[in-house]
Amino acid sequence: MEDELREQLGRAREQYAAGAVAEAVRSCVAIVEGCTENTDPSLIAATATLVRGPLDPLLRARVHALASDALALLKRAGPAGQEAAARVVAQVEATRDVFRAIELVDVDGEVGAEVEFVEIQARIAALQDPLLGADRLALARRAVALGQTVSDREMQAWGRLWSMDVHAANGQRTELLGELASLTVLAEQLGSAWQSRVLLVRASQALVDGRFDDGVRLAEDAARIGGEHSDAAFLRLPFAFEAARHQGTAKTLLEEVREQVEHLPFVARTWLCVALKSAGLRAEAADEWRALAAQVAAVPVEAPEFLMAIADGADVCVWLGDEANAARLYATLLLYEHLHVVAHAHAPYQGPVGLALGRLARLLGDLTTADEHLRSTLVRSEEIHALPSKAYVLAELAAVEPTRSRARREHAHGALDLARRLGMAPLVDQLDTLLGPGERDQVLTPREAEVTALVAQGMSNAAIARQFTLSERTVENHISRILSKLNLSSRTALALWHERR
């Protein structure tokens, strides 16, 4: 058996020498998987250290995982493996993600590892209060270390995912993406359930960026890979709805939301209220909210959906002008101002808590406090490239500034530019109303001018989309906005306008 492993290592060396680095790494992974505690330690070490520091981050993460597995195997080999282990420790260190904290992989012994992991899982579930993220992060790292020691990839995967939950809520995007690289490698080996979770994390990050179509596509891919009863299948509609509420198409999903909330806890009807708001059904939303308001204020902080339910409730409160409940929700949210609304790293991202606080403070008439919340939230949004959140915050800042002031115009136009670029039609309409005919900028943006020129040349939406690497939907939004700004009714009229210019 050991001779066969040595032959495989020889082939891996040939692959690496020929430049087939990914194939060499896969061969080395297969070799280590075929080793036992009784395998020659020098063979294990040579396999783990064959590939030296590849530049590709994902390939580097694979090599790091390979070295970590080999190190755990050598530590179980006793004194015979100690010298070889020193070589592999260096490889683990050399390939670690420098954007993530150094991981401690020493866990004494492997007796009762499964029992300890179950205990960690139970403690994680009991510590869901968003303010206890540091405690959960320590437990998550312990789970990773335990999994590395006993060579259990699923333990490591759960530890990575739990860490990402904390990073997502804290707005620590660099740390989250570092963990995602490691989880991606583990998911390749663990199968479809974990691969679908990786896609969901990527979908959530797409929503952070404002890449709404990408977010929906990734969530649908995750549901297809995960299967009918997977986490991804359950989250397909929430992802689709979160993108649609930004784009102004959520009304088409109202009946699906109505059907899904029937099978969820009563407080989940805050989601239905937001869907009714997106559809403009004020009276029905008000009826739902009257029954829900007290329940939302009493959501247990240990529930993963805690911040999501409160933030959705705040959105509805502001829309309905419900000052009494707004004051209660504001007091509840204030402790969490520095956090972001996302139940899990693989759930839809819903924006910063500070945005909800700013809106509530404005409803309650405290414009100074609203301004303070919004300005600090603007910084947090920019730090993680949360462009839709930035657009909403700028719009709210415009609303708290004096009418016709320069600051109001600057904030509104900054929000309008982002909203148009991201295809956030409802926010565009809101800002057009806020600015009014006297303040609205009628000059086309550079991109709108380029689109206009191509329309005048007779190019179709599909051709324009290919020209700029955009979706046809985005081109349609551009043209619709151009026609509205110029008070024109057709592409022909737009082409004539361009020629006259």
Coordinates of C-alpha atoms in Angstrom, one line a residue:
M1 CA 0.0 0.0 0.0
E2 CA 2.8 2.4 0.9
D3 CA 4.6 1.6 -2.3
E4 CA 1.5 2.6 -4.2
L5 CA 1.3 5.9 -2.4
R6 CA 4.9 6.6 -3.2
E7 CA 4.2 5.9 -6.9
Q8 CA 1.3 8.4 -6.7
L9 CA 3.6 11.0 -5.1
G10 CA 6.0 10.5 -8.0
R11 CA 3.2 11.2 -10.5
A12 CA 2.2 14.3 -8.5
R13 CA 5.8 15.5 -8.7
E14 CA 5.8 15.1 -12.5
Q15 CA 2.5 17.0 -12.7
Y16 CA 3.9 19.8 -10.6
A17 CA 7.1 20.0 -12.6
A18 CA 5.0 20.2 -15.8
G19 CA 3.0 23.2 -14.5
A20 CA -0.2 21.2 -13.8
V21 CA -0.4 22.7 -10.3
A22 CA -4.2 22.0 -9.7
E23 CA -3.8 18.4 -10.8
A24 CA -0.8 18.0 -8.5
V25 CA -2.7 19.3 -5.5
R26 CA -5.6 16.9 -6.2
S27 CA -3.2 14.0 -6.4
C28 CA -1.6 15.0 -3.1
V29 CA -5.1 15.3 -1.4
A30 CA -5.8 11.7 -2.6
I31 CA -2.5 10.5 -1.2
V32 CA -3.1 12.0 2.2
E33 CA -6.6 10.5 2.3
G34 CA -5.0 7.1 1.7
C35 CA -2.5 7.5 4.6
T36 CA -3.0 6.2 8.1
E37 CA -1.2 6.9 11.4
N38 CA 1.1 4.0 10.5
T39 CA 2.2 5.5 7.2
D40 CA 5.8 6.7 6.9
P41 CA 5.7 10.2 8.3
S42 CA 8.3 11.4 5.7
L43 CA 5.9 10.4 2.9
I44 CA 3.0 12.3 4.5
A45 CA 5.2 15.4 5.0
A46 CA 6.6 15.2 1.4
T47 CA 3.1 15.1 0.0
A48 CA 1.8 18.0 2.1
T49 CA 4.8 20.2 1.2
L50 CA 5.1 19.4 -2.5
V51 CA 3.3 22.4 -3.8
R52 CA 4.8 25.7 -2.6
G53 CA 2.6 28.8 -2.1
P54 CA 0.5 29.1 -5.2
L55 CA -0.7 32.6 -6.0
D56 CA -4.3 31.6 -6.9
P57 CA -6.2 32.2 -3.6
L58 CA -8.5 29.2 -4.0
L59 CA -5.6 26.9 -4.9
R60 CA -3.7 28.3 -1.9
A61 CA -6.6 27.5 0.3
R62 CA -6.6 23.9 -1.0
V63 CA -2.9 23.5 -0.2
H64 CA -3.5 24.9 3.3
A65 CA -6.3 22.4 3.9
L66 CA -4.1 19.6 2.6
A67 CA -1.3 20.6 5.0
S68 CA -3.7 20.9 7.9
D69 CA -5.1 17.4 7.3
A70 CA -1.6 16.0 7.0
L71 CA -0.5 17.8 10.2
A72 CA -3.4 16.3 12.2
L73 CA -2.5 12.8 10.9
L74 CA 1.2 13.3 11.9
K75 CA 0.3 14.4 15.4
R76 CA -1.7 11.2 15.9
A77 CA 1.3 9.2 14.9
G78 CA 3.1 10.0 18.1
P79 CA 6.9 10.7 18.5
A80 CA 7.6 9.2 15.1
G81 CA 5.7 12.0 13.4
Q82 CA 7.1 14.9 15.3
E83 CA 10.0 15.7 13.1
A84 CA 7.9 15.5 10.0
A85 CA 5.2 17.5 11.6
A86 CA 7.6 20.5 12.0
R87 CA 7.9 20.7 8.2
V88 CA 4.2 20.6 7.7
V89 CA 3.6 23.2 10.4
A90 CA 5.7 25.6 8.3
Q91 CA 3.6 24.7 5.2
V92 CA 0.4 25.4 7.1
E93 CA 1.8 28.8 8.2
A94 CA 3.1 29.6 4.7
T95 CA -0.2 29.0 3.0
R96 CA -2.5 30.6 5.6
D97 CA -4.8 33.5 4.6
V98 CA -3.1 36.6 5.8
F99 CA -6.4 38.4 6.0
R100 CA -7.7 36.1 8.6
A101 CA -6.5 35.6 12.2
I102 CA -4.0 32.8 12.8
E103 CA -5.9 29.6 13.7
L104 CA -5.0 27.5 16.7
V105 CA -5.0 23.9 15.6
D106 CA -3.8 22.2 18.8
V107 CA -6.5 20.3 20.5
D108 CA -5.5 17.8 23.1
G109 CA -6.5 14.3 22.1
E110 CA -9.4 13.1 20.1
V111 CA -11.3 11.2 22.8
G112 CA -14.9 12.4 22.8
A113 CA -14.5 14.7 19.8
E114 CA -18.0 14.1 18.6
V115 CA -19.4 14.8 22.1
E116 CA -17.4 18.0 22.3
F117 CA -18.6 19.1 18.8
V118 CA -22.2 18.6 19.7
E119 CA -21.7 20.6 22.9
I120 CA -20.2 23.4 20.8
Q121 CA -23.2 23.3 18.5
A122 CA -25.6 23.6 21.4
R123 CA -23.7 26.5 22.8
I124 CA -23.6 28.3 19.5
A125 CA -27.4 27.9 19.3
A126 CA -27.8 29.4 22.8
L127 CA -25.6 32.4 22.0
Q128 CA -27.5 33.8 19.1
D129 CA -27.8 37.3 20.7
P130 CA -26.0 39.5 18.1
L131 CA -24.0 41.1 20.9
L132 CA -22.4 37.8 21.8
G133 CA -20.6 37.4 18.4
A134 CA -17.2 37.2 20.0
D135 CA -18.2 34.2 22.1
R136 CA -19.7 32.4 19.1
L137 CA -16.5 33.2 17.1
A138 CA -14.3 31.6 19.8
L139 CA -16.5 28.5 19.7
A140 CA -16.5 28.4 15.9
R141 CA -12.7 28.5 15.9
R142 CA -12.7 25.7 18.5
A143 CA -14.9 23.6 16.1
V144 CA -12.4 24.2 13.3
A145 CA -9.5 23.2 15.4
L146 CA -11.3 20.1 16.7
G147 CA -12.1 19.1 13.1
Q148 CA -8.5 19.5 12.0
T149 CA -7.3 17.4 14.9
V150 CA -9.6 14.4 14.2
S151 CA -9.6 15.0 10.4
D152 CA -13.3 15.6 10.3
R153 CA -14.1 18.0 7.4
E154 CA -17.7 18.6 8.4
M155 CA -16.7 19.8 11.8
Q156 CA -14.3 22.2 10.1
A157 CA -17.0 23.3 7.6
W158 CA -19.5 24.1 10.4
G159 CA -16.8 26.1 12.3
R160 CA -16.1 28.1 9.1
L161 CA -19.8 28.8 8.5
W162 CA -20.4 29.9 12.1
S163 CA -17.4 32.2 11.9
M164 CA -18.8 33.7 8.7
D165 CA -22.2 34.3 10.5
V166 CA -20.4 36.5 13.0
H167 CA -18.3 38.3 10.3
A168 CA -21.4 39.0 8.2
A169 CA -23.3 40.6 11.1
N170 CA -20.2 42.6 12.1
G171 CA -19.5 43.9 8.6
Q172 CA -16.1 42.2 8.5
R173 CA -16.2 41.4 4.8
T174 CA -12.4 40.7 4.5
E175 CA -12.6 38.1 7.2
L176 CA -15.7 36.5 5.8
L177 CA -14.2 36.1 2.3
G178 CA -11.1 34.5 3.9
E179 CA -13.3 31.9 5.6
L180 CA -15.3 31.4 2.4
A181 CA -12.1 30.3 0.6
S182 CA -11.5 27.6 3.2
L183 CA -15.2 26.6 3.2
T184 CA -15.1 26.3 -0.6
V185 CA -12.3 23.8 -0.5
L186 CA -14.1 21.8 2.2
A187 CA -17.4 21.9 0.3
E188 CA -15.7 20.4 -2.8
Q189 CA -15.0 17.3 -0.7
L190 CA -18.2 17.3 1.4
G191 CA -20.7 17.3 -1.5
S192 CA -23.8 19.1 -2.7
A193 CA -25.3 20.3 0.6
W194 CA -22.1 22.2 1.4
Q195 CA -21.6 23.3 -2.1
S196 CA -25.1 24.9 -2.1
R197 CA -24.3 26.7 1.1
V198 CA -21.2 28.2 -0.5
L199 CA -23.3 29.5 -3.4
L200 CA -25.7 31.0 -0.9
V201 CA -22.9 32.9 0.9
R202 CA -21.9 34.2 -2.5
A203 CA -25.5 35.2 -3.3
S204 CA -25.6 37.2 0.0
Q205 CA -22.4 39.0 -0.9
A206 CA -23.9 39.8 -4.3
L207 CA -26.8 41.6 -2.6
V208 CA -24.3 43.5 -0.5
D209 CA -22.7 44.8 -3.8
G210 CA -26.1 45.5 -5.4
R211 CA -25.6 42.8 -8.0
F212 CA -29.2 41.7 -7.7
D213 CA -29.5 39.5 -10.7
D214 CA -26.3 37.6 -9.7
G215 CA -27.7 37.1 -6.2
V216 CA -30.9 35.6 -7.5
R217 CA -29.1 33.4 -10.0
L218 CA -26.6 32.1 -7.4
A219 CA -29.5 31.3 -5.0
E220 CA -31.4 29.4 -7.7
D221 CA -28.2 27.5 -8.5
A222 CA -27.8 26.7 -4.8
A223 CA -31.4 25.4 -4.6
R224 CA -30.9 23.2 -7.7
I225 CA -27.7 21.7 -6.3
G226 CA -29.0 21.4 -2.7
G227 CA -32.2 19.6 -3.6
E228 CA -35.9 19.9 -2.7
H229 CA -35.6 20.2 1.1
S230 CA -32.2 21.9 1.5
D231 CA -31.5 25.2 3.2
A232 CA -31.1 26.7 -0.3
A233 CA -34.5 25.5 -1.4
F234 CA -36.0 27.2 1.6
L235 CA -34.1 30.4 1.0
R236 CA -34.7 30.7 -2.7
L237 CA -37.8 32.9 -2.3
P238 CA -36.2 35.2 0.4
F239 CA -33.3 35.9 -1.9
A240 CA -35.6 36.6 -4.9
F241 CA -37.7 38.9 -2.8
E242 CA -34.8 40.8 -1.4
A243 CA -33.5 41.6 -4.9
A244 CA -37.0 42.4 -6.2
R245 CA -37.8 44.9 -3.4
H246 CA -34.8 46.9 -4.5
Q247 CA -35.6 46.6 -8.2
G248 CA -39.3 47.4 -7.8
T249 CA -40.6 44.0 -9.0
A250 CA -41.6 42.5 -5.6
K251 CA -45.3 42.7 -6.3
T252 CA -45.0 39.7 -8.6
L253 CA -43.8 37.6 -5.6
L254 CA -46.5 38.7 -3.1
E255 CA -48.6 35.6 -3.4
E256 CA -45.6 33.3 -3.0
V257 CA -44.6 35.2 0.1
R258 CA -48.1 35.0 1.5
E259 CA -48.1 31.2 1.0
Q260 CA -44.7 30.7 2.5
V261 CA -45.4 32.7 5.7
E262 CA -48.4 30.5 6.4
H263 CA -45.9 27.7 7.3
L264 CA -43.6 30.0 9.5
P265 CA -43.9 31.4 13.0
F266 CA -46.4 34.2 13.3
V267 CA -43.8 36.9 13.6
A268 CA -42.6 36.0 10.1
R269 CA -45.6 37.9 8.9
T270 CA -43.4 41.0 9.1
W271 CA -42.1 39.7 5.8
L272 CA -45.6 39.7 4.4
C273 CA -46.0 43.3 5.7
V274 CA -42.9 44.4 3.8
A275 CA -44.2 42.5 0.7
L276 CA -47.5 44.4 1.0
K277 CA -45.6 47.7 1.3
S278 CA -43.6 46.8 -1.9
A279 CA -46.9 46.2 -3.6
G280 CA -48.4 49.5 -2.4
L281 CA -51.2 47.8 -0.4
R282 CA -51.3 50.1 2.5
A283 CA -54.6 49.2 4.1
E284 CA -53.9 45.5 4.1
A285 CA -50.4 46.1 5.5
A286 CA -51.8 48.3 8.3
D287 CA -54.2 45.5 9.3
E288 CA -51.4 43.0 9.4
W289 CA -49.2 45.4 11.4
R290 CA -51.8 46.0 14.1
A291 CA -51.8 42.3 14.9
L292 CA -48.0 42.0 14.6
A293 CA -46.6 45.1 16.3
A294 CA -46.5 43.7 19.9
Q295 CA -45.2 40.3 18.7
V296 CA -42.3 41.9 16.8
A297 CA -41.2 43.9 19.9
A298 CA -41.2 40.6 21.9
V299 CA -39.1 38.5 19.5
P300 CA -36.5 36.7 21.6
V301 CA -33.0 38.0 21.1
E302 CA -31.8 34.3 20.8
A303 CA -33.7 33.9 17.6
P304 CA -31.4 34.2 14.5
E305 CA -34.2 36.2 12.9
F306 CA -34.2 38.8 15.7
L307 CA -32.6 41.7 13.9
M308 CA -34.4 40.8 10.7
A309 CA -37.8 41.0 12.3
I310 CA -37.1 44.2 14.1
A311 CA -35.7 45.9 11.0
D312 CA -38.6 44.8 8.8
G313 CA -40.9 46.1 11.5
A314 CA -39.1 49.4 11.5
D315 CA -39.5 49.6 7.7
V316 CA -43.3 49.1 8.0
C317 CA -43.5 51.5 11.0
V318 CA -41.9 54.3 9.1
W319 CA -44.1 53.7 6.0
L320 CA -47.3 53.7 8.1
G321 CA -46.2 56.6 10.3
D322 CA -46.7 54.5 13.5
E323 CA -44.8 56.6 16.0
A324 CA -45.8 54.7 19.1
N325 CA -44.3 51.4 17.9
A326 CA -41.4 53.2 16.2
A327 CA -40.2 54.5 19.7
R328 CA -40.2 50.9 21.0
L329 CA -38.4 49.5 18.0
Y330 CA -35.9 52.3 18.1
A331 CA -35.0 51.5 21.8
T332 CA -34.6 47.8 20.9
L333 CA -32.4 48.4 17.9
L334 CA -30.1 51.0 19.5
L335 CA -27.9 48.5 21.2
Y336 CA -27.2 46.9 17.7
E337 CA -26.4 50.1 15.8
H338 CA -22.9 48.9 14.7
L339 CA -24.3 45.6 13.2
H340 CA -25.8 44.5 9.9
V341 CA -29.2 42.8 9.3
V342 CA -28.4 39.3 8.1
A343 CA -29.6 36.2 9.9
H344 CA -26.7 34.0 8.6
A345 CA -23.8 34.5 6.2
H346 CA -25.8 32.3 3.7
A347 CA -29.0 34.3 4.1
P348 CA -30.1 37.5 2.3
Y349 CA -28.2 40.6 3.4
Q350 CA -30.7 43.3 4.4
G351 CA -28.5 46.3 5.2
P352 CA -27.1 48.1 8.2
V353 CA -29.0 48.5 11.5
G354 CA -28.1 52.2 11.5
L355 CA -30.2 52.8 8.5
A356 CA -33.3 51.6 10.3
L357 CA -32.4 53.7 13.3
G358 CA -32.0 56.8 11.2
R359 CA -35.4 56.3 9.6
L360 CA -37.1 55.7 12.9
A361 CA -35.4 58.8 14.5
R362 CA -36.6 60.9 11.5
L363 CA -40.2 59.6 12.0
L364 CA -40.0 60.5 15.7
G365 CA -38.9 64.1 14.7
D366 CA -35.4 63.9 16.1
L367 CA -33.5 65.0 13.0
T368 CA -30.2 65.6 14.8
T369 CA -30.1 62.0 16.0
A370 CA -31.2 60.8 12.6
D371 CA -28.4 62.6 11.0
E372 CA -25.8 61.2 13.4
H373 CA -27.1 57.6 12.8
L374 CA -27.1 58.1 9.0
R375 CA -23.6 59.6 8.8
S376 CA -22.0 56.8 10.8
T377 CA -23.9 54.2 8.8
L378 CA -22.7 55.8 5.5
V379 CA -19.1 55.1 6.6
R380 CA -20.0 51.5 7.5
S381 CA -21.7 51.0 4.2
E382 CA -18.7 52.3 2.2
E383 CA -16.3 50.2 4.2
I384 CA -17.9 47.0 3.0
H385 CA -18.9 48.3 -0.5
A386 CA -22.7 48.0 0.4
L387 CA -23.8 50.2 -2.6
P388 CA -27.6 49.8 -2.2
S389 CA -27.3 50.6 1.5
K390 CA -25.2 53.7 0.6
A391 CA -27.9 54.9 -1.8
Y392 CA -30.6 54.5 0.8
V393 CA -28.5 56.3 3.4
L394 CA -27.8 59.2 1.1
A395 CA -31.5 59.5 0.3
E396 CA -32.3 59.6 4.0
L397 CA -29.6 62.2 4.6
A398 CA -31.2 64.3 1.9
A399 CA -34.6 64.0 3.6
V400 CA -33.3 65.4 6.9
E401 CA -31.6 68.4 5.3
P402 CA -33.4 71.7 4.8
T403 CA -35.5 72.0 1.6
R404 CA -33.5 73.5 -1.3
S405 CA -30.3 73.4 0.6
R406 CA -27.0 72.5 -1.2
A407 CA -26.4 69.5 1.1
R408 CA -29.9 68.2 0.3
R409 CA -29.2 68.4 -3.4
E410 CA -25.8 66.8 -3.1
H411 CA -27.0 63.8 -1.0
A412 CA -30.1 63.3 -3.3
H413 CA -28.1 63.4 -6.5
G414 CA -25.5 61.0 -5.0
A415 CA -28.3 58.6 -4.1
L416 CA -30.0 59.1 -7.5
D417 CA -26.8 58.3 -9.4
L418 CA -26.3 55.1 -7.4
A419 CA -29.9 54.1 -7.7
R420 CA -30.0 54.5 -11.4
R421 CA -26.7 52.6 -11.8
L422 CA -28.0 49.7 -9.7
G423 CA -31.5 49.6 -11.2
M424 CA -33.2 50.5 -8.0
A425 CA -36.4 51.9 -9.6
P426 CA -38.4 52.6 -6.4
L427 CA -35.6 54.7 -4.9
V428 CA -35.2 56.6 -8.2
D429 CA -38.9 57.4 -8.1
Q430 CA -38.7 58.5 -4.4
L431 CA -35.7 60.8 -5.2
D432 CA -37.4 62.3 -8.2
T433 CA -40.3 63.2 -5.9
L434 CA -38.0 64.5 -3.2
L435 CA -36.1 66.8 -5.6
G436 CA -39.2 68.1 -7.4
P437 CA -39.2 69.6 -10.9
G438 CA -37.2 72.7 -9.8
E439 CA -34.3 70.7 -8.4
R440 CA -34.2 67.6 -10.7
D441 CA -31.1 67.5 -12.8
Q442 CA -32.2 67.1 -16.5
V443 CA -28.7 66.6 -17.8
L444 CA -27.9 63.1 -18.8
T445 CA -25.2 61.1 -17.1
P446 CA -22.2 60.0 -19.2
R447 CA -23.6 56.5 -19.4
E448 CA -27.1 57.8 -20.4
A449 CA -25.5 59.9 -23.1
E450 CA -23.7 56.9 -24.5
V451 CA -26.9 54.8 -24.5
T452 CA -28.8 57.6 -26.2
A453 CA -26.1 57.8 -28.9
L454 CA -26.5 54.0 -29.6
V455 CA -30.3 54.2 -29.6
A456 CA -29.9 57.0 -32.2
Q457 CA -27.8 54.6 -34.3
G458 CA -30.7 52.1 -34.3
M459 CA -29.1 49.6 -32.0
S460 CA -31.4 47.2 -30.1
N461 CA -31.4 46.8 -26.3
A462 CA -29.6 43.4 -26.7
A463 CA -26.8 45.0 -28.8
I464 CA -26.4 47.9 -26.4
A465 CA -26.2 45.4 -23.5
R466 CA -23.4 43.5 -25.2
Q467 CA -21.6 46.8 -26.0
F468 CA -21.4 47.7 -22.3
T469 CA -21.5 44.2 -20.7
L470 CA -24.9 44.9 -19.0
S471 CA -28.1 43.0 -18.7
E472 CA -30.9 43.9 -21.1
R473 CA -33.0 44.8 -18.1
T474 CA -30.4 47.4 -17.0
V475 CA -30.4 48.9 -20.6
E476 CA -34.2 49.0 -20.5
N477 CA -34.0 50.9 -17.1
H478 CA -31.5 53.3 -18.6
I479 CA -33.7 54.1 -21.6
S480 CA -36.8 54.4 -19.4
R481 CA -35.0 56.9 -17.2
I482 CA -33.7 58.9 -20.2
L483 CA -37.2 59.2 -21.7
S484 CA -38.6 60.3 -18.3
K485 CA -35.8 62.9 -17.8
L486 CA -36.3 64.3 -21.3
N487 CA -40.1 64.1 -21.2
L488 CA -40.1 62.0 -24.4
S489 CA -42.4 59.1 -25.3
S490 CA -40.5 56.8 -27.7
R491 CA -37.1 55.7 -28.9
T492 CA -37.8 57.5 -32.2
A493 CA -38.3 60.7 -30.3
L494 CA -35.1 60.1 -28.4
A495 CA -33.2 59.5 -31.7
L496 CA -34.6 62.8 -33.1
W497 CA -33.6 64.6 -29.9
H498 CA -30.1 63.3 -30.2
E499 CA -29.8 64.4 -33.8
R500 CA -30.9 67.9 -33.0
R501 CA -28.3 68.0 -30.2

